[in-house]
Amino acid sequence: MSASASTGMRRSVVLKRRPAAEPTRADFDIREEAIPTPGPDEVVTRTLWLSIDPYMRGRLREEKSYAAPVAIGEVMTGETVGEVVASNHPGFAAGDIAVGARGWQTHCVTPGDRLVKIEKGAAPLSAYLGVLGMPGATAYAGVTEICKPKAGETFVVSAASGAVGSVAGQLAKRAGARVVGIAGGPDKCLWVQDSLGFDECVDHRSLDLRQELQAACPNGIDCYFENVGGAVQAAVFEQQNAFSRVAMCGMVAQYNEPKPPPGPNLGFVIGKRVLIQGFIVSDRMERFTEWRAMAAPLVADGSLVYREDVIDGLDNAPDALAGILSGRNFGKLLVRVAPEH
Amino acid sequence: MSASASTGMRRSVVLKRRPAAEPTRADFDIREEAIPTPGPDEVVTRTLWLSIDPYMRGRLREEKSYAAPVAIGEVMTGETVGEVVASNHPGFAAGDIAVGARGWQTHCVTPGDRLVKIEKGAAPLSAYLGVLGMPGATAYAGVTEICKPKAGETFVVSAASGAVGSVAGQLAKRAGARVVGIAGGPDKCLWVQDSLGFDECVDHRSLDLRQELQAACPNGIDCYFENVGGAVQAAVFEQQNAFSRVAMCGMVAQYNEPKPPPGPNLGFVIGKRVLIQGFIVSDRMERFTEWRAMAAPLVADGSLVYREDVIDGLDNAPDALAGILSGRNFGKLLVRVAPEH
């Protein structure tokens, strides 16, 4: 990467073909071209960190979901933290750090209005892609607008060691709820309990998920922050209390399926007066900004705990995406595209 | 029935055994005993009309849903309109008409506080079990609190010729929405369009429900008032718009199933930011009263259209329940237990 930078070349990961199941490196091409120069009001950044998130799998499908799919031959979308190397926008100067530049590439040219400048030194730069970025803001929006956990209630979150789940559970804990995480494997469960401070963590690979969940939630489930779908969803839905709330955030367990599998019967929704609300944080950009301001001091003083899983080198981004869909990563998944200095 | 009344006997339908699938007459016993006399603050009514509603199937199951199941040997629950024949409650005198007395029986003794006196002559007495009763209030709550149809939006309601659906669609029409009903068979569809004034009605028995629904909803679906579940639910869910709302009211298509069948995958809920809210009108008794006051004049002047399907004789109530679950009735299903005069 640094070689490209010094030789004035930009390296991009572009979609070669749509993966049928788990994405692989062979579904992408690497393209090299000259580093662009900025047009009017544009900014060129050198990518330092690239965020890898489960939603990206949806962009590889032909069908439009809430955003247009990535076209064949197009650079793969993604949030980045980058250093400004050239700017024709009054808000940015060389050396500034900006988040929001999109794409799996070493350099990005983008209108300055689409970038947010961040204060150097307030928090580690990588945090702006996780706990202080889109995943953290997603957790904040889902917990405060949909789940609304109250003291004494039971709050369950799946993918609890992930970038969204880890923040969601900590926020529910701060609201006074009993917080139960669901995560894959003993290492993640241990971290969720010991480091994040959740009351319990259930391993979704356990032989009797239903029973373990029941033991962890003796008073039933009042809030569910849904990140995975599938068997976990079915087990949680069975144990929901009357007037419980479900923030539907993701269903990573099915993103590699060619066709969505059947879901749980919704009869319980009526009898138990359940609220299920799907949401996407990009509908609420004001919450994003609000969250960044609120959470940065909590990250700085260590009261909001997060964990990162860093993979080096842009070329490894496709493998990283495959890994996040199967839960191989542990913590917020990032690609270090270039060193910070 | 009138014989029982004159000889001082009460006739009740009690649960004999829990039906495995469609309930039949053999699942119930008829019990005869002396007409009770009222205790302190109690009222004895002579049942005129008994309401038959899909939720009653849930009371025959062993599992508790939102209300306790009917016990073996216990009188089957149900809303009634009755005439007061004896009263120890200051609010009621012989000859008064009261709604709310519960149970499949010719006479009911109940605390007066659980009865609502209705003004004779404001509307037909039977209407207090349908358009002015629990089904009408259910439609009102679901449309105004959950679906919130706006002018120009598309509102779909299943079981559109039924007691709840017919009111829900008329309310959405008044709010300016394009209203599409789903009903079983050409007669019901014709009535839904011609008499209720819905914009379209799709026959759920049609060979290509999805395609017909699409043709009837060229701009997609913004609100869904769900009464039936099953294949209809799956077809509607596929065509929902971003930010659409689903009022989950009933799933009559599955009430006779020993186990609830799988439901649609909920992935679409996230991408389309759908709201799904289960509700039961008895959580909102204040809406019930509000609705009765608001709707009685609309029934009286003919601007709220309703249709009744009347079956004579208490002993036929079990057959009536079987019929409503399979859609054999047409309009609000009532059992005439005794003549009004």
XYZ file of C-alpha atoms in Angstrom:
682
model
C 0.000 0.000 0.000
C 2.621 2.471 1.032
C 4.417 1.609 -2.177
C 1.369 2.661 -4.192
C 1.174 5.901 -2.245
C 4.743 6.822 -2.919
C 4.506 5.920 -6.590
C 1.259 7.904 -6.998
C -0.942 4.912 -7.708
C -4.368 4.196 -6.244
C -5.358 0.594 -5.546
C -9.068 -0.302 -5.440
C -11.060 -3.467 -4.789
C -13.793 -3.746 -7.418
C -16.599 -6.265 -7.732
C -15.854 -8.883 -10.391
C -18.908 -11.126 -10.022
C -21.736 -11.617 -7.552
C -20.957 -14.354 -5.019
C -23.613 -17.074 -4.742
C -22.831 -17.866 -1.105
C -19.808 -16.848 0.996
C -17.857 -14.112 -0.820
C -14.271 -14.952 -1.727
C -11.259 -13.072 -3.012
C -12.021 -14.435 -6.494
C -15.255 -12.408 -6.568
C -13.202 -9.202 -6.634
C -10.511 -7.634 -8.792
C -7.742 -5.269 -7.754
C -7.513 -2.192 -9.958
C -4.568 0.193 -10.073
C -4.656 3.686 -11.533
C -3.172 7.093 -10.920
C -4.156 8.837 -7.687
C -6.843 11.325 -8.747
C -6.578 15.047 -8.271
C -9.470 16.852 -6.605
C -12.062 18.750 -8.643
C -13.901 21.836 -7.348
C -14.914 21.358 -3.677
C -13.459 17.869 -3.719
C -11.020 16.300 -1.298
C -8.559 13.473 -1.847
C -7.847 11.274 1.162
C -5.323 8.535 1.788
C -7.208 5.700 3.445
C -5.884 4.650 6.843
C -8.688 2.410 8.112
C -11.470 0.593 6.286
C -14.496 -0.714 8.173
C -15.841 -4.178 7.345
C -19.518 -4.590 8.220
C -22.135 -7.292 7.672
C -24.439 -4.975 5.675
C -21.831 -5.050 2.878
C -22.999 -8.519 1.902
C -26.313 -6.988 0.837
C -24.512 -4.663 -1.573
C -23.207 -7.697 -3.460
C -26.708 -8.894 -4.320
C -28.390 -7.940 -7.530
C -31.621 -6.910 -5.806
C -31.802 -3.423 -4.400
C -32.309 -3.454 -0.655
C -32.314 -0.020 0.990
C -29.304 1.043 -1.057
C -28.345 0.333 -4.645
C -26.167 -2.736 -5.193
C -22.513 -2.335 -6.116
C -22.254 -2.727 -9.889
C -19.883 -5.193 -11.516
C -16.600 -3.347 -12.016
C -17.468 -0.762 -9.368
C -15.379 -0.060 -6.259
C -16.842 -1.812 -3.210
C -18.494 0.590 -0.759
C -17.285 1.048 2.795
C -16.693 3.588 5.548
C -13.126 4.771 6.016
C -10.933 7.019 8.085
C -8.458 8.832 5.886
C -5.857 11.583 5.904
C -6.422 14.502 3.564
C -3.662 14.658 0.937
C -5.176 17.306 -1.336
C -8.192 19.560 -0.972
C -10.204 22.044 -3.023
C -12.784 22.349 -0.252
C -12.548 25.219 2.257
C -13.259 22.863 5.171
C -10.277 20.585 4.642
C -6.517 20.966 4.430
C -3.746 18.440 3.876
C -3.079 16.523 7.078
C -6.677 16.687 8.349
C -8.344 13.432 9.347
C -11.770 12.725 7.863
C -14.328 9.944 8.216
C -16.957 8.972 5.730
C -14.896 8.686 2.583
C -16.330 5.615 1.027
C -14.859 2.634 -0.697
C -12.379 -0.187 -0.521
C -9.446 1.782 -1.925
C -6.179 3.334 -0.887
C -7.172 6.808 -2.015
C -10.558 8.396 -2.398
C -11.722 11.545 -4.138
C -15.020 12.811 -2.800
C -16.972 16.053 -2.332
C -15.831 17.614 0.944
C -19.448 17.959 2.045
C -19.634 14.192 2.389
C -16.732 14.039 4.821
C -16.651 14.729 8.542
C -13.428 16.116 10.005
C -12.438 14.589 13.304
C -10.367 16.061 16.082
C -6.996 14.347 16.305
C -6.205 12.869 19.694
C -9.749 12.788 21.106
C -9.928 9.023 20.523
C -8.018 6.458 18.468
C -8.767 7.058 14.782
C -9.994 3.505 14.250
C -12.710 4.047 16.874
C -14.500 6.376 14.460
C -15.392 3.327 12.386
C -16.679 1.272 15.326
C -17.707 2.415 18.739
C -17.795 6.085 17.643
C -18.975 5.395 14.114
C -21.824 3.760 12.284
C -21.999 0.621 14.476
C -22.005 2.622 17.724
C -24.616 5.045 16.395
C -26.705 2.072 15.268
C -26.636 0.610 18.762
C -27.520 3.991 20.242
C -30.474 4.531 17.900
C -31.870 1.011 18.361
C -31.575 1.016 22.134
C -32.903 4.495 22.775
C -35.586 4.719 20.083
C -36.911 1.155 19.869
C -35.878 -1.137 22.741
C -36.166 1.538 25.440
C -34.951 -0.769 28.228
C -36.085 0.138 31.727
C -34.526 -0.696 35.080
C -35.301 -4.294 35.970
C -36.185 -5.366 32.451
C -34.293 -8.071 30.593
C -32.464 -6.968 27.447
C -31.033 -9.565 25.054
C -28.605 -8.778 22.241
C -27.241 -11.198 19.663
C -23.756 -10.888 18.142
C -22.988 -9.457 21.567
C -19.234 -9.238 21.080
C -19.641 -7.443 17.756
C -19.310 -3.762 17.014
C -23.037 -3.052 17.362
C -23.987 -5.620 19.995
C -21.220 -4.715 22.420
C -22.350 -1.079 22.492
C -26.070 -1.933 22.591
C -25.633 -4.100 25.671
C -23.513 -1.525 27.479
C -26.153 1.130 26.818
C -28.911 -1.149 28.133
C -26.798 -1.878 31.204
C -26.483 1.865 31.818
C -30.277 2.069 31.624
C -30.498 -0.422 34.481
C -31.603 -3.500 32.550
C -30.465 -7.067 33.113
C -28.362 -7.626 29.974
C -27.889 -11.018 28.364
C -25.597 -11.370 25.374
C -25.601 -14.136 22.796
C -22.248 -14.799 21.139
C -20.381 -17.583 19.358
C -17.928 -19.547 21.484
C -16.554 -19.462 25.036
C -13.888 -16.791 24.389
C -16.413 -14.263 23.145
C -18.861 -15.121 25.936
C -16.171 -14.670 28.558
C -15.230 -11.264 27.185
C -18.867 -10.187 26.994
C -19.362 -10.998 30.669
C -15.990 -10.004 32.087
C -15.003 -7.007 30.010
C -18.337 -5.624 28.828
C -20.025 -6.395 32.151
C -23.142 -8.083 30.780
C -25.026 -10.146 33.365
C -24.886 -13.321 31.297
C -23.750 -14.533 27.916
C -25.184 -17.541 26.118
C -23.144 -19.381 23.481
C -25.334 -19.751 20.411
C -23.421 -22.883 19.452
C -24.563 -24.609 22.636
C -26.535 -27.819 22.320
C -29.588 -26.388 24.012
C -29.739 -22.706 23.198
C -33.385 -22.422 24.276
C -32.757 -23.828 27.704
C -29.607 -21.804 28.331
C -31.374 -18.657 27.243
C -34.233 -19.464 29.583
C -31.817 -19.982 32.472
C -30.181 -16.640 31.683
C -33.542 -14.866 31.404
C -35.639 -16.234 34.276
C -38.137 -13.369 33.917
C -38.451 -13.633 30.136
C -37.229 -11.108 27.572
C -38.449 -7.506 27.402
C -36.107 -6.159 24.716
C -34.315 -7.896 21.890
C -31.670 -6.214 19.796
C -31.553 -8.470 16.727
C -28.356 -8.816 14.745
C -28.363 -12.407 13.514
C -31.755 -13.992 12.739
C -32.067 -17.762 12.240
C -32.144 -20.189 15.156
C -31.179 -17.500 17.657
C -34.127 -15.375 16.611
C -36.492 -18.326 16.966
C -35.235 -19.099 20.480
C -35.534 -15.484 21.615
C -38.991 -14.946 20.127
C -40.337 -17.900 22.112
C -39.291 -16.289 25.363
C -40.479 -12.749 24.835
C -42.683 -11.088 27.368
C -45.914 -9.243 26.778
C -45.282 -5.712 25.486
C -41.675 -6.519 24.559
C -39.773 -4.625 21.851
C -37.539 -5.916 19.064
C -35.041 -3.635 17.318
C -34.382 -5.363 14.000
C -30.893 -4.393 13.059
C -29.358 -7.282 11.130
C -29.657 -10.944 10.226
C -26.067 -11.852 9.546
C -26.780 -15.577 9.907
C -28.624 -15.569 6.596
C -26.710 -13.085 4.461
C -24.896 -15.826 2.568
C -28.087 -17.809 1.910
C -29.199 -17.684 -1.721
C -32.830 -17.451 -0.505
C -34.015 -16.226 2.897
C -35.149 -19.236 4.965
C -38.637 -19.236 6.560
C -38.939 -17.254 9.772
C -40.779 -17.832 13.027
C -44.543 -17.724 12.903
C -45.700 -14.279 14.016
C -48.727 -15.424 16.029
C -46.932 -14.566 19.281
C -46.688 -10.940 18.167
C -50.436 -10.556 18.618
C -50.941 -12.412 21.886
C -47.928 -10.717 23.445
C -48.452 -7.301 21.820
C -44.889 -7.265 20.576
C -43.370 -4.334 18.710
C -40.927 -5.203 15.939
C -39.227 -2.264 14.262
C -36.662 -2.451 11.495
C -34.257 0.458 11.343
C -31.146 1.718 9.582
C -29.034 4.341 11.245
C -28.409 6.264 8.045
C -32.062 7.426 8.251
C -31.006 9.241 11.411
C -27.780 11.060 10.653
C -28.481 13.514 13.461
C -28.272 10.607 15.942
C -24.904 9.733 14.447
C -23.430 13.127 15.256
C -25.133 13.210 18.649
C -23.688 9.799 19.485
C -20.146 10.700 18.422
C -20.192 13.735 20.711
C -21.677 11.793 23.604
C -19.528 8.687 23.333
C -16.053 10.113 22.619
C -15.447 11.041 26.289
C -16.713 7.603 27.394
C -14.216 5.957 25.071
C -11.468 8.271 26.285
C -12.076 7.514 29.971
C -12.516 3.801 29.363
C -16.114 3.547 30.532
C -17.304 2.385 27.118
C -15.446 -0.826 26.308
C -14.665 -1.902 22.760
C -12.456 -4.390 21.029
C -10.991 -4.331 17.542
C -9.953 -7.100 15.219
C -7.455 -5.684 12.726
C -6.484 -7.221 9.410
C -3.597 -5.678 7.527
C -3.716 -4.810 3.839
C -6.485 -3.734 1.500
C -6.160 -6.900 -0.567
C -7.418 -8.892 2.439
C -10.730 -7.017 2.650
C -12.703 -9.739 0.788
C -11.499 -12.394 3.238
C -12.382 -10.093 6.100
C -15.947 -9.743 4.795
C -16.292 -13.513 4.506
C -15.012 -13.790 8.070
C -17.463 -11.334 9.612
C -20.396 -13.178 8.072
C -19.346 -16.438 9.704
C -18.307 -14.862 12.996
C -14.570 -15.587 12.595
C -13.615 -12.104 13.788
C -13.746 -11.052 17.438
C -14.672 -7.404 17.971
C -15.017 -4.571 15.484
C -13.469 -5.730 12.205
C -11.116 -3.256 10.514
C -8.685 -3.350 7.645
C -5.544 -1.298 8.222
C -5.042 0.056 4.707
C -2.035 2.231 5.530
C -0.122 3.126 8.691
C -1.260 6.283 10.494
C 2.199 7.846 10.162
C -84.293 -21.020 24.344
C -87.514 -19.201 25.012
C -88.789 -22.431 26.573
C -85.862 -22.418 29.008
C -86.578 -18.834 29.906
C -90.178 -19.476 30.707
C -89.437 -22.615 32.702
C -86.666 -20.892 34.679
C -83.809 -22.975 33.264
C -80.437 -21.682 32.049
C -78.734 -23.421 29.148
C -74.921 -23.169 28.770
C -72.361 -24.433 26.298
C -69.402 -25.844 28.240
C -66.083 -27.169 26.943
C -65.992 -30.969 26.953
C -62.552 -31.569 25.384
C -59.921 -29.559 23.540
C -60.320 -29.842 19.778
C -57.152 -30.907 17.923
C -58.086 -29.105 14.706
C -61.450 -27.606 13.631
C -63.759 -27.429 16.659
C -66.983 -29.419 16.392
C -70.193 -29.702 18.359
C -68.836 -32.907 19.948
C -66.147 -30.856 21.705
C -68.829 -29.167 23.807
C -71.593 -30.192 26.201
C -74.890 -28.468 26.858
C -75.588 -27.928 30.528
C -78.974 -27.035 32.014
C -79.514 -25.634 35.478
C -81.805 -23.200 37.300
C -81.518 -19.555 36.299
C -79.341 -18.010 39.013
C -80.473 -15.168 41.227
C -78.206 -12.131 41.548
C -75.930 -11.691 44.599
C -74.962 -8.252 45.969
C -74.233 -5.811 43.125
C -74.862 -8.551 40.582
C -77.118 -8.482 37.559
C -78.828 -11.355 35.757
C -79.308 -10.926 32.028
C -81.218 -12.909 29.446
C -78.892 -13.287 26.467
C -80.267 -11.930 23.197
C -77.158 -11.968 20.994
C -73.885 -13.852 21.288
C -70.836 -12.772 19.311
C -68.685 -15.404 17.604
C -65.097 -14.260 17.038
C -61.903 -15.914 15.790
C -60.016 -15.219 19.040
C -62.274 -17.798 20.719
C -60.275 -20.585 19.096
C -57.289 -19.544 21.238
C -59.326 -20.049 24.424
C -59.759 -23.717 23.535
C -56.010 -24.367 23.620
C -54.302 -25.569 26.741
C -51.544 -22.946 26.531
C -52.275 -19.546 27.976
C -52.118 -16.838 25.351
C -52.989 -13.366 26.573
C -55.992 -14.716 28.479
C -56.439 -17.926 30.437
C -57.819 -20.868 28.456
C -61.375 -22.051 29.057
C -61.194 -25.000 31.471
C -62.794 -28.337 30.691
C -66.338 -28.158 32.041
C -66.321 -24.370 32.021
C -68.773 -22.181 30.107
C -67.263 -20.940 26.842
C -66.401 -17.214 26.922
C -68.040 -14.696 24.608
C -69.414 -11.191 24.374
C -73.190 -10.844 24.543
C -76.007 -8.359 24.437
C -78.625 -9.194 27.029
C -81.746 -7.887 28.681
C -81.623 -7.374 32.432
C -84.084 -9.703 34.164
C -82.969 -9.145 37.776
C -80.569 -6.670 39.338
C -78.977 -5.944 42.711
C -76.819 -3.225 41.161
C -77.931 0.417 41.361
C -76.994 1.001 37.701
C -79.334 -1.603 36.223
C -83.042 -2.335 36.310
C -85.119 -5.072 34.707
C -85.649 -4.310 31.023
C -82.321 -2.511 30.575
C -80.074 -3.658 27.751
C -76.438 -4.426 28.617
C -73.369 -5.508 26.680
C -70.368 -7.295 28.031
C -71.992 -10.156 29.873
C -69.771 -13.041 28.952
C -70.405 -16.565 27.979
C -72.207 -18.934 25.665
C -75.350 -19.217 27.767
C -78.959 -18.160 27.785
C -78.650 -16.337 31.096
C -75.686 -14.776 32.803
C -75.111 -13.558 36.322
C -72.306 -11.009 36.551
C -71.182 -8.048 38.658
C -72.961 -4.958 37.323
C -69.631 -3.133 37.099
C -68.630 -5.423 34.251
C -71.652 -4.493 32.149
C -72.233 -1.469 29.976
C -75.797 -0.232 29.610
C -76.739 0.804 26.109
C -79.311 3.272 24.969
C -82.228 1.516 23.329
C -82.970 2.679 19.822
C -79.642 4.404 19.052
C -78.599 1.461 16.878
C -79.687 -2.157 16.379
C -78.756 -4.135 19.493
C -76.705 -6.651 17.521
C -74.448 -3.851 16.266
C -72.982 -3.531 19.762
C -71.249 -6.866 19.212
C -69.822 -5.941 15.818
C -69.409 -2.553 14.260
C -70.020 -0.798 17.611
C -68.416 -3.490 19.738
C -65.097 -5.230 20.180
C -64.445 -5.797 16.446
C -65.189 -2.175 15.537
C -63.066 -0.862 18.404
C -60.267 -3.205 17.337
C -60.323 -1.782 13.822
C -60.364 1.744 15.195
C -57.394 1.145 17.518
C -55.307 -0.628 14.874
C -55.938 1.936 12.153
C -55.482 5.050 14.252
C -52.677 3.920 16.570
C -50.575 1.643 14.355
C -51.334 1.841 10.623
C -51.917 5.615 10.587
C -52.822 5.710 6.885
C -52.247 9.017 5.136
C -53.877 10.431 2.029
C -52.417 8.765 -1.037
C -50.976 5.773 0.806
C -52.048 2.205 0.053
C -53.787 0.363 2.891
C -54.377 -3.386 2.653
C -56.649 -5.334 4.981
C -57.194 -9.100 5.020
C -60.509 -10.707 5.991
C -61.877 -7.515 4.491
C -65.538 -8.531 4.630
C -65.248 -9.535 8.290
C -66.307 -7.608 11.351
C -62.879 -6.061 11.941
C -61.611 -5.760 8.367
C -64.731 -4.077 7.015
C -64.454 -1.295 9.596
C -60.655 -0.988 9.282
C -60.887 -0.427 5.538
C -63.675 2.115 5.849
C -61.642 4.074 8.395
C -58.583 4.034 6.131
C -60.749 5.202 3.250
C -61.949 8.118 5.378
C -58.282 8.965 6.017
C -57.774 9.300 2.258
C -55.853 6.089 1.590
C -56.221 3.798 -1.393
C -57.853 0.783 0.254
C -57.409 -2.771 -1.009
C -59.276 -5.594 0.674
C -58.424 -9.283 0.583
C -61.382 -11.631 0.996
C -62.426 -15.167 0.169
C -64.563 -15.574 -2.928
C -66.236 -13.358 -5.533
C -69.346 -12.574 -3.446
C -67.349 -11.151 -0.594
C -65.044 -9.260 -2.952
C -67.995 -7.720 -4.755
C -69.533 -6.564 -1.493
C -66.211 -5.147 -0.265
C -65.895 -3.039 -3.399
C -69.520 -2.123 -4.037
C -70.943 -1.729 -0.547
C -67.912 -0.861 1.557
C -66.418 1.289 -1.185
C -62.880 -0.133 -1.109
C -60.830 0.684 -4.211
C -60.074 -2.953 -4.969
C -60.615 -6.389 -3.511
C -58.387 -9.394 -4.194
C -59.712 -12.923 -3.777
C -57.207 -14.833 -1.644
C -58.313 -18.041 -3.317
C -57.116 -16.762 -6.673
C -54.440 -18.709 -8.502
C -51.950 -15.896 -8.426
C -52.539 -13.918 -5.276
C -49.157 -12.182 -5.510
C -49.773 -10.906 -8.998
C -53.336 -9.782 -8.318
C -52.213 -7.987 -5.190
C -49.477 -6.282 -7.173
C -51.969 -5.167 -9.793
C -54.225 -3.785 -7.070
C -51.329 -2.016 -5.321
C -49.248 -0.496 -8.128
C -47.436 1.766 -5.649
C -46.741 -0.975 -3.103
C -48.248 -1.312 0.358
C -47.852 1.297 3.101
C -50.176 -0.173 5.729
C -51.271 -3.725 6.364
C -54.023 -4.616 8.786
C -53.339 -8.318 9.397
C -56.198 -10.638 10.268
C -55.301 -13.948 8.650
C -51.578 -14.832 8.428
C -50.374 -17.674 6.200
C -50.032 -17.281 2.432
C -51.796 -13.913 2.427
C -49.306 -12.522 4.920
C -46.390 -13.783 2.839
C -47.764 -12.148 -0.316
C -48.379 -8.820 1.401
C -45.004 -8.722 3.165
C -43.220 -9.062 -0.190
C -44.895 -5.936 -1.474
C -44.477 -3.625 1.479
C -42.935 -0.226 1.022
C -40.151 1.341 3.030
C -41.448 2.695 6.345
C -44.683 0.711 6.115
C -46.702 -0.298 9.179
C -48.340 -3.617 10.051
C -51.096 -3.830 12.650
C -51.044 -7.478 13.761
C -54.571 -8.233 14.774
C -55.232 -11.893 14.011
C -54.043 -14.963 12.142
C -57.272 -16.840 11.652
C -55.782 -19.000 8.883
C -53.682 -20.885 11.419
C -55.900 -21.096 14.490
C -56.904 -24.680 13.747
C -53.299 -25.799 13.128
C -51.904 -27.978 15.907
C -48.550 -26.166 15.537
C -47.999 -22.701 14.075
C -46.409 -23.053 10.605
C -43.161 -21.164 9.787
C -43.609 -17.513 8.927
C -41.973 -15.237 6.372
C -38.334 -14.416 6.887
C -38.093 -11.026 8.583
C -35.080 -9.746 6.649
C -37.306 -7.310 4.751
C -38.250 -5.650 8.043
C -34.735 -4.239 8.345
C -34.128 -3.121 4.776
C -37.576 -1.554 4.558
C -37.665 -0.250 8.147
C -41.033 -1.860 8.720
C -43.008 -1.483 11.942
C -44.922 -4.555 13.087
C -47.068 -4.087 16.180
C -49.246 -6.731 17.788
C -52.228 -5.380 19.698
C -55.358 -6.427 21.539
C -58.156 -3.953 21.985
C -58.888 -5.007 25.548
C -55.632 -3.249 26.558
C -57.340 -0.052 25.466
C -60.813 -0.063 26.960
C -60.953 3.725 26.755
C -60.710 3.440 22.953
C -63.657 1.052 23.057
C -65.909 3.599 24.721
C -64.599 6.396 22.524
C -65.296 4.334 19.417
C -68.834 3.422 20.468
C -69.679 7.096 20.976
C -68.073 8.118 17.692
C -69.450 5.334 15.535
C -73.054 5.031 16.716
C -74.186 8.084 14.696
C -72.304 6.792 11.636
C -74.154 3.493 11.906
C -77.444 5.311 12.406
C -77.019 7.517 9.316
C -75.727 4.647 7.189
C -72.274 6.078 6.525
C -70.549 3.175 8.258
C -71.573 0.024 6.422
C -71.779 -3.356 8.118
C -73.180 -6.747 7.438
C -74.306 -9.477 9.798
C -74.488 -13.220 9.434
C -76.992 -14.531 11.953
C -77.294 -18.110 13.159
C -80.255 -19.032 15.323
C -79.979 -20.958 18.570
C -77.295 -21.222 21.232
C -76.725 -24.914 20.470
C -75.364 -23.908 17.056
C -72.581 -21.741 18.511
C -69.874 -24.452 18.127
C -70.700 -24.837 14.425
C -70.623 -21.079 14.075
C -67.113 -20.952 15.566
C -65.919 -23.655 13.176
C -67.448 -21.642 10.347
C -65.755 -18.346 11.176
C -62.348 -20.028 11.260
C -62.800 -21.350 7.745
C -64.470 -18.222 6.394
C -67.888 -19.807 5.818
C -69.691 -16.811 7.305
C -70.140 -13.518 5.467
C -70.076 -10.454 7.714
C -70.149 -10.192 11.486
C -71.102 -13.597 12.861
C -73.772 -13.617 15.560
C -75.844 -16.214 17.313
C -79.392 -15.110 18.041
C -79.847 -16.736 21.452
C -83.327 -15.344 22.110
C -85.656 -12.976 20.292
C -85.416 -9.322 21.313
C -89.076 -9.288 22.332
